[in-house]
XYZ file of N, CA and C in Angstrom:
615
model
N 0.862 -0.883 -0.125
C -0.061 0.280 -0.099
C 1.155 1.075 0.308
N 0.338 2.291 -1.126
C 1.403 3.113 -0.936
C 0.539 4.788 -0.872
N 1.253 5.181 0.356
C 0.428 6.976 0.435
C -0.172 7.302 -0.694
N -0.858 7.677 -0.523
C -1.433 9.144 -1.236
C -1.823 10.785 -1.082
N -1.603 10.588 0.429
C -1.930 11.901 0.711
C -3.812 12.310 0.672
N -4.232 11.065 0.037
C -5.964 11.713 -0.892
C -7.075 10.980 0.720
N -7.865 11.993 0.355
C -9.282 11.550 1.017
C -10.399 10.993 0.544
N -11.025 10.527 0.603
C -12.550 10.216 0.088
C -13.361 10.476 0.696
N -15.176 10.535 0.453
C -16.134 10.373 1.202
C -17.183 9.604 0.510
N -17.831 8.938 1.356
C -18.865 8.153 0.328
C -20.523 8.537 1.033
N -21.212 8.959 -0.020
C -22.394 9.916 0.382
C -23.990 8.417 -0.421
N -23.714 7.870 0.708
C -24.723 6.620 0.739
C -26.105 6.742 0.510
N -27.084 6.407 -0.356
C -27.747 7.286 -0.596
C -29.296 5.940 -0.943
N -29.203 5.042 0.423
C -30.169 3.816 0.486
C -31.541 4.860 0.738
N -32.382 3.950 0.825
C -33.439 4.548 1.578
C -33.830 4.665 3.158
N -32.804 3.196 3.246
C -32.883 2.864 4.818
C -32.218 2.931 6.052
N -32.341 3.527 6.893
C -31.989 4.209 7.800
C -31.420 3.717 8.293
N -29.875 4.159 9.588
C -29.144 3.067 9.910
C -29.910 2.271 11.185
N -30.089 1.506 11.664
C -28.637 -0.128 11.453
C -29.331 -0.754 10.297
N -29.941 -0.740 9.745
C -30.574 -1.258 8.993
C -29.907 -1.509 7.767
N -29.993 -2.752 7.315
C -29.008 -4.206 6.281
C -29.056 -2.854 4.956
N -28.360 -2.468 3.984
C -27.921 -1.919 2.609
C -27.356 -2.422 1.961
N -27.832 -2.315 0.750
C -26.634 -3.120 -0.332
C -25.621 -2.018 -0.796
N -26.452 -0.896 -1.082
C -25.185 0.583 -1.272
C -24.786 0.745 -0.012
N -25.012 0.685 0.926
C -23.978 -0.022 1.693
C -23.364 -0.703 2.062
N -22.754 -1.230 1.418
C -21.965 -2.691 1.435
C -21.466 -2.421 0.743
N -21.786 -2.225 -0.506
C -20.984 -1.855 -2.439
C -20.065 -0.412 -1.715
N -20.899 0.243 -1.309
C -19.958 1.626 -0.833
C -18.415 1.297 0.972
N -18.802 0.260 1.069
C -17.853 -0.387 2.155
C -16.391 -1.119 1.295
N -17.311 -2.347 -0.021
C -16.294 -2.519 -0.915
C -15.366 -1.754 -1.518
N -15.838 -0.535 -1.771
C -14.770 0.378 -2.504
C -14.075 1.540 -1.471
N -14.112 1.665 -0.314
C -13.715 2.625 0.638
C -12.305 1.133 1.171
N -12.544 -0.018 1.051
C -12.025 -1.004 1.429
C -10.949 -0.993 0.115
N -10.830 -0.846 -1.058
C -10.005 -0.870 -2.447
C -9.383 0.533 -2.340
N -10.380 1.999 -1.632
C -9.683 2.936 -1.801
C -8.130 2.726 -0.760
N -8.582 1.937 0.564
C -7.752 2.326 1.457
C -6.574 1.442 0.934
N -6.749 0.254 0.451
C -5.687 -0.441 -0.685
C -4.333 0.478 -0.830
N -4.972 1.711 -1.400
C -4.115 2.238 -2.183
C -3.599 3.553 -1.440
N -4.487 3.551 0.097
C -3.286 5.070 0.468
C -4.393 5.640 0.858
N -5.785 5.452 0.346
C -6.661 6.622 0.856
C -7.749 6.322 1.845
N -7.337 7.463 2.942
C -8.566 7.293 3.764
C -9.853 7.413 3.622
N -10.932 6.840 3.665
C -12.512 7.161 3.615
C -12.890 7.124 4.578
N -14.523 7.591 4.410
C -15.256 7.721 5.296
C -16.721 7.410 4.805
N -17.672 7.560 5.197
C -18.923 7.552 5.064
C -20.457 8.122 5.423
N -20.967 8.623 4.341
C -22.329 8.820 5.296
C -23.622 8.545 4.926
N -24.597 7.867 5.597
C -26.017 7.650 5.375
C -26.648 8.905 5.676
N -26.501 9.069 4.099
C -27.783 10.862 4.033
C -28.646 10.426 4.536
N -29.591 9.597 4.212
C -31.076 9.528 4.978
C -30.752 9.452 6.223
N -29.877 9.023 7.235
C -30.500 9.291 8.854
C -29.295 10.939 8.800
N -30.061 11.776 7.731
C -29.369 13.105 8.562
C -30.320 13.949 7.449
N -30.906 15.267 8.416
C -31.756 16.000 7.757
C -31.117 17.099 6.768
N -31.626 16.331 5.416
C -31.084 17.232 4.602
C -32.294 17.967 3.809
N -32.428 19.164 3.834
C -33.079 19.966 3.315
C -33.611 20.018 1.641
N -34.775 20.139 1.091
C -35.028 20.626 -0.514
C -33.887 21.509 -0.327
N -33.442 21.872 -1.734
C -33.762 23.481 -1.880
C -31.629 22.991 -3.061
N -31.632 24.436 -3.331
C -30.114 24.203 -4.043
C -29.310 25.800 -3.725
N -29.759 25.716 -2.413
C -28.598 26.633 -1.579
C -27.558 25.485 -0.858
N -26.447 26.293 0.300
C -25.367 25.701 0.693
C -25.667 25.113 2.004
N -26.963 26.379 2.288
C -27.469 26.185 4.063
C -28.954 26.467 3.504
N -29.724 26.224 3.658
C -31.456 25.871 3.923
C -31.627 26.165 5.104
N -30.712 26.470 6.061
C -31.311 27.100 7.298
C -32.170 26.418 8.037
N -32.583 26.452 9.026
C -33.739 25.685 10.117
C -33.448 23.983 10.501
N -32.257 24.306 10.705
C -31.917 22.521 11.160
C -31.363 21.589 9.586
N -30.991 22.673 9.134
C -30.751 21.559 7.694
C -29.171 20.962 7.775
N -29.064 19.579 7.497
C -28.135 19.225 7.873
C -26.984 18.825 7.145
N -27.245 19.681 5.751
C -26.429 19.515 4.958
C -24.886 20.620 5.008
N -24.724 21.708 4.995
C -23.574 21.975 5.648
C -22.872 21.386 6.607
N -23.482 20.747 7.381
C -21.812 19.466 8.142
C -21.524 18.093 7.277
N -22.562 17.741 6.097
C -22.455 17.085 4.743
C -21.096 17.322 3.954
N -22.005 18.863 3.802
C -20.952 19.703 2.733
C -19.406 19.977 2.824
N -19.270 20.033 4.593
C -17.787 20.382 4.702
C -16.789 19.065 4.621
N -17.896 18.073 4.810
C -16.955 16.152 4.317
C -16.631 16.331 3.076
N -17.259 16.479 1.942
C -17.663 16.832 0.986
C -16.491 17.845 0.151
N -16.698 18.998 0.545
C -15.340 20.110 -0.374
C -13.906 19.541 0.399
N -14.024 18.580 2.048
C -12.477 18.089 1.837
C -11.957 16.766 1.425
N -13.035 16.156 0.809
C -12.279 14.648 0.339
C -11.567 15.084 -1.546
N -10.588 14.563 -1.533
C -10.226 14.196 -2.891
C -11.067 13.327 -4.363
N -11.758 12.677 -3.135
C -12.850 11.589 -4.327
C -14.265 12.024 -3.657
N -14.673 11.666 -4.080
C -16.562 11.743 -3.905
C -16.692 10.091 -4.399
N -17.083 9.185 -3.658
C -18.387 8.202 -4.011
C -20.302 8.515 -4.050
N -20.413 8.283 -4.994
C -21.997 8.257 -4.823
C -22.431 7.014 -5.023
N -23.201 6.209 -3.586
C -23.783 4.783 -4.132
C -25.251 5.159 -4.014
N -25.623 4.202 -4.680
C -27.112 4.246 -4.942
C -27.661 3.059 -5.188
N -29.540 3.173 -4.646
C -29.862 1.646 -5.406
C -30.969 2.164 -6.298
N -31.045 1.382 -7.008
C -32.409 1.393 -8.498
C -33.072 1.523 -8.112
N -34.569 2.561 -8.303
C -35.346 2.306 -8.009
C -36.653 2.826 -9.750
N -37.543 1.674 -9.588
C -38.250 2.385 -11.401
C -37.273 2.677 -12.484
N -36.170 1.917 -12.397
C -35.317 2.751 -13.414
C -34.703 3.596 -12.921
N -34.477 4.159 -11.995
C -33.532 5.686 -11.260
C -32.985 5.477 -10.179
N -32.552 6.955 -9.888
C -31.657 6.338 -8.746
C -32.541 6.963 -8.009
N -31.831 6.893 -6.380
C -33.357 6.826 -5.429
C -33.605 8.544 -5.257
N -34.646 8.797 -4.791
C -34.961 10.023 -4.240
C -33.600 10.890 -3.230
N -33.092 10.109 -2.822
C -32.074 10.217 -1.583
C -30.936 11.229 -2.398
N -30.584 9.867 -3.573
C -29.883 10.915 -4.585
C -29.763 11.970 -4.915
N -31.211 11.635 -5.842
C -31.364 13.118 -6.507
C -31.334 14.158 -5.389
N -31.667 13.948 -3.685
C -31.539 15.216 -3.081
C -30.050 15.811 -2.913
N -29.251 14.922 -2.900
C -27.666 14.803 -3.255
C -27.671 16.027 -3.941
N -28.420 15.271 -5.227
C -27.594 16.104 -6.631
C -27.925 17.627 -6.257
N -29.420 17.192 -5.864
C -29.838 19.070 -5.928
C -29.093 20.154 -5.038
N -28.606 19.743 -3.882
C -28.280 19.859 -3.244
C -26.438 20.335 -3.705
N -26.074 19.583 -4.747
C -24.309 19.954 -5.020
C -24.384 21.071 -5.629
N -25.792 21.104 -6.837
C -26.198 22.398 -7.982
C -25.525 23.391 -7.053
N -25.989 23.874 -5.617
C -25.527 24.896 -4.852
C -23.693 24.898 -5.474
N -22.999 24.578 -5.851
C -21.743 24.579 -5.907
C -21.368 25.673 -7.367
N -21.716 25.819 -8.113
C -21.769 25.904 -9.264
C -21.506 27.365 -9.387
N -22.256 28.132 -8.062
C -21.806 29.781 -8.229
C -20.604 29.670 -7.021
N -19.906 28.583 -6.542
C -19.024 28.425 -5.323
C -17.647 28.125 -6.403
N -16.198 29.704 -5.535
C -15.159 29.738 -6.559
C -14.516 29.571 -5.489
N -13.325 29.276 -5.497
C -11.845 28.947 -4.714
C -11.033 30.246 -4.744
N -9.871 30.528 -4.198
C -9.320 32.554 -4.031
C -9.189 32.317 -5.159
N -8.892 31.407 -6.487
C -8.601 31.871 -7.387
C -9.690 32.028 -8.904
N -10.761 32.064 -8.407
C -11.677 32.406 -8.990
C -12.460 30.914 -9.649
N -11.924 29.594 -9.395
C -12.279 28.450 -10.105
C -13.006 27.808 -9.086
N -14.292 27.074 -10.054
C -15.448 26.544 -9.754
C -14.391 25.251 -8.057
N -15.233 25.410 -7.311
C -14.821 25.110 -6.110
C -14.245 23.274 -6.169
N -14.875 22.701 -7.278
C -15.240 21.808 -7.363
C -14.151 20.936 -8.017
N -13.644 21.907 -9.125
C -12.972 21.503 -9.822
C -11.231 20.809 -9.173
N -10.376 19.883 -9.449
C -9.535 19.108 -9.055
C -9.801 17.776 -8.266
N -11.443 17.602 -8.083
C -11.711 16.482 -7.528
C -12.383 16.017 -8.523
N -12.150 14.380 -8.127
C -12.747 12.938 -9.239
C -14.014 12.814 -8.237
N -15.181 11.988 -9.000
C -16.281 11.536 -8.828
C -16.391 9.954 -9.143
N -16.803 9.130 -8.082
C -17.335 7.511 -8.542
C -18.243 7.496 -8.509
N -19.250 6.347 -8.745
C -20.513 5.952 -8.727
C -20.666 4.774 -8.471
N -21.367 4.041 -7.629
C -22.139 2.432 -7.357
C -23.274 2.475 -7.422
N -23.836 1.580 -8.262
C -25.246 1.230 -7.913
C -25.592 -0.311 -7.739
N -26.679 -0.282 -7.055
C -26.908 -1.691 -7.300
C -28.525 -1.862 -7.704
N -29.320 -2.637 -7.473
C -30.665 -3.180 -7.505
C -30.851 -4.344 -8.625
N -32.265 -5.232 -7.662
C -32.807 -6.068 -8.257
C -33.484 -5.808 -9.873
N -33.095 -4.578 -10.201
C -33.466 -4.916 -11.719
C -32.930 -3.919 -12.216
N -33.272 -3.347 -13.713
C -32.375 -3.050 -14.953
C -32.005 -1.308 -14.277
N -31.148 -0.567 -14.735
C -31.338 0.293 -14.665
C -29.503 1.507 -14.270
N -28.455 0.415 -14.038
C -27.566 0.580 -13.662
C -26.861 2.027 -14.770
N -27.104 1.962 -16.017
C -26.431 2.675 -16.843
C -26.750 3.719 -16.911
N -28.177 3.888 -16.725
C -28.830 5.453 -16.653
C -28.396 6.059 -15.693
N -28.836 5.147 -14.706
C -28.471 5.880 -13.611
C -27.111 6.607 -12.927
N -25.882 5.596 -14.175
C -24.779 6.472 -13.429
C -24.119 7.162 -14.210
N -25.212 7.186 -15.602
C -24.754 8.134 -16.793
C -25.850 9.835 -16.148
N -26.872 9.488 -15.384
C -27.017 11.007 -15.008
C -26.510 11.351 -13.821
N -25.913 10.580 -13.314
C -25.470 10.827 -11.805
C -24.129 11.406 -12.492
N -23.313 10.862 -13.505
C -21.781 10.998 -13.732
C -22.257 12.537 -14.647
N -23.036 13.275 -15.462
C -23.489 14.033 -15.809
C -23.725 14.941 -15.003
N -24.752 15.184 -14.087
C -25.162 16.047 -13.210
C -23.404 15.991 -12.075
N -22.659 15.625 -11.573
C -21.345 15.713 -11.312
C -19.943 16.182 -11.738
N -20.480 15.662 -13.335
C -19.489 16.866 -14.137
C -19.482 17.657 -13.914
N -21.219 18.685 -14.403
C -21.200 20.234 -14.606
C -20.756 20.511 -13.438
N -20.962 20.177 -12.480
C -20.315 20.429 -11.244
C -19.057 21.049 -11.140
N -18.660 20.290 -11.657
C -16.715 20.403 -11.339
C -15.963 18.993 -11.177
N -16.272 17.785 -11.159
C -15.535 16.675 -10.965
C -15.033 16.106 -12.166
N -14.610 15.580 -11.977
C -14.004 14.605 -13.405
C -14.204 13.356 -13.282
N -14.424 12.835 -14.273
C -14.507 11.261 -13.963
C -13.486 10.456 -14.269
N -13.223 9.420 -13.439
C -12.687 9.042 -14.588
C -12.534 7.759 -15.662
N -12.081 6.767 -16.109
C -11.839 6.073 -17.193
C -12.667 4.679 -15.928
N -13.961 4.586 -17.098
C -14.873 3.369 -16.064
C -14.970 3.179 -14.995
N -15.540 4.865 -14.214
C -15.789 5.301 -13.167
C -16.870 4.875 -12.436
N -17.599 3.642 -12.525
C -18.588 3.085 -11.990
C -18.511 1.399 -11.530
N -18.830 1.007 -10.177
C -19.388 -0.276 -10.815
C -20.692 -0.608 -10.300
N -21.103 -1.909 -10.365
C -22.713 -1.690 -10.291
C -23.244 -3.755 -10.799
N -24.233 -3.775 -9.532
C -25.011 -4.912 -9.509
C -26.074 -4.650 -10.150
N -26.881 -5.283 -11.425
C -28.004 -5.416 -10.939
C -28.539 -6.876 -11.043
N -29.464 -7.444 -10.203
C -30.025 -8.648 -10.420
C -31.377 -8.761 -11.711
N -31.826 -10.008 -11.834
C -33.014 -10.352 -12.744
C -33.549 -9.477 -12.199
N -34.345 -8.854 -13.644
C -35.933 -7.919 -13.336
C -36.984 -8.999 -12.422
N -37.522 -8.720 -11.839
C -38.528 -8.928 -11.233
C -38.434 -9.598 -10.307
N -37.296 -9.540 -10.168
C -36.855 -10.706 -8.629
C -36.655 -10.107 -7.682
N -36.338 -10.757 -6.753
C -36.401 -10.020 -5.206
C -35.187 -9.854 -4.429
N -33.967 -10.797 -5.011
C -32.725 -11.077 -4.218
C -31.983 -8.937 -4.490
N -31.041 -9.010 -3.071
C -30.546 -7.750 -3.143
C -28.956 -8.073 -3.138
N -28.413 -7.577 -3.616
C -26.742 -7.664 -3.783
C -25.829 -7.626 -1.635
N -27.028 -7.250 -0.915
C -26.507 -7.919 0.177
C -26.773 -9.314 0.413
N -27.539 -10.013 -0.029
C -28.192 -11.248 -0.220
C -27.395 -12.258 -0.746
N -26.454 -11.683 -1.573
C -25.035 -12.855 -2.171
C -24.670 -13.721 -1.900
N -24.095 -14.407 -1.766
C -22.769 -15.403 -1.118
C -21.256 -14.775 -1.167
N -21.018 -14.182 -2.153
C -20.024 -14.058 -2.505
C -20.234 -12.103 -3.383
N -19.088 -11.189 -3.811
C -18.721 -10.661 -4.611
C -19.238 -11.073 -5.859
N -19.884 -11.322 -6.798
C -19.740 -11.425 -8.307
C -18.468 -10.657 -8.754
N -17.747 -11.403 -10.009
C -16.176 -11.165 -10.356
C -16.031 -10.183 -11.180
N -17.399 -9.689 -11.906
C -17.328 -8.563 -12.724
C -17.823 -7.377 -11.514
N -18.043 -7.280 -11.111
C -18.322 -6.123 -10.268
C -17.482 -5.684 -9.177
N -16.808 -6.916 -8.699
C -15.667 -6.735 -8.010
C -14.508 -6.365 -9.126
N -14.360 -6.691 -10.574
C -13.325 -6.315 -11.510
C -13.499 -4.635 -12.095
N -14.871 -4.314 -12.126
C -14.878 -2.991 -12.569
C -14.438 -2.342 -11.501
N -14.888 -2.875 -9.997
C -14.246 -1.861 -8.534
C -13.277 -1.510 -8.372
N -12.517 -2.694 -8.893
C -10.577 -2.016 -8.885
C -10.081 -1.420 -9.925
N -10.938 -1.762 -10.697
C -10.531 -0.745 -11.813
C -10.543 0.703 -11.545
N -11.995 0.796 -11.606
C -12.625 2.476 -11.112
C -11.773 2.828 -10.234
N -11.418 2.295 -8.867
C -10.972 2.728 -7.820
C -9.339 3.237 -7.967
N -8.624 2.454 -9.053
C -7.375 2.777 -9.304
C -7.576 3.363 -10.641
N -8.496 3.787 -11.353
C -8.614 5.341 -12.377
C -8.500 6.536 -11.499
N -9.117 6.494 -10.453
C -10.128 7.051 -9.531
C -9.050 8.386 -8.791
N -8.086 6.873 -8.626
C -6.879 7.243 -7.381
C -5.536 7.479 -8.444
N -5.186 7.256 -9.360
C -4.096 7.731 -9.937
C -4.835 9.055 -11.125
N -6.185 9.519 -10.949
C -6.764 11.219 -11.678
C -6.698 11.910 -10.520
N -6.856 11.331 -9.141
C -6.844 12.367 -8.588
C -5.479 12.782 -7.663
N -4.841 11.902 -7.427
C -3.184 12.476 -7.712
C -2.645 13.464 -9.244
N -2.997 13.349 -10.080
C -2.554 14.364 -11.142
C -3.019 15.166 -10.818
N -4.159 15.845 -10.727
C -5.034 16.436 -10.479
C -4.581 17.359 -8.867
N -4.515 16.497 -8.180
C -3.083 17.484 -6.496
C -2.242 17.920 -7.169
N -1.199 16.881 -8.052
C -0.383 18.072 -8.183
C -0.220 19.009 -9.231
N -1.413 18.651 -9.809
C -1.380 20.106 -11.475
C -3.218 20.752 -11.809
N -2.922 21.596 -10.963
C -5.031 22.037 -11.017
C -5.316 22.102 -12.094
N -6.191 22.336 -12.829
C -7.103 22.688 -14.042
C -6.368 24.216 -13.776
N -5.882 25.087 -15.140
C -6.246 26.461 -15.019
C -7.562 27.138 -15.282
N -7.065 28.383 -14.599
C -8.759 29.010 -14.466
C -8.674 29.515 -16.173
N -10.144 29.485 -16.298
C -10.362 29.687 -17.152
C -11.337 31.369 -17.517
N -11.403 31.775 -18.931
C -11.798 33.295 -18.852
C -13.430 33.254 -18.762
């Protein structure tokens, strides 16, 4: 394991509050374990456990829990969004995260660059129905709009057979293709994050 001086945060967008079992949480844990093998410190937040208010400002006031989550997101070099699939779409919690990150479009650093520049985003998707490609496409487009850079093959997912009830957390072991995709996504994300840490994007007029 080599030290990278990088950090990661996983926003877990399950609809199940803690301490309930969650496939999105399990896959996020596997991402964080892989990141640790590259020397990246990581933490996770189960968003549904917090009172994240609707809106597109950094702080919606009145007990909004997003500002404290936002601090962790801004401090991390790598963001992982892990979501289940519902009716072919990301969860409502993931949609709320996307909405709240929209506020960063108007935030800049000391050099006038978008505040999320030089940060890398990964996506994890689970579900016992189809939709992982659409979910990752929607998330990647939004995250890239906000300033995140997407690594090559920056997603791993598992979708069970349509109309079945087996969840990712119910499997006896991680499918080889899911594990392989996760390993590639993490390796590419760490490589990219190191490059961006060493040489930032230039300010544009």
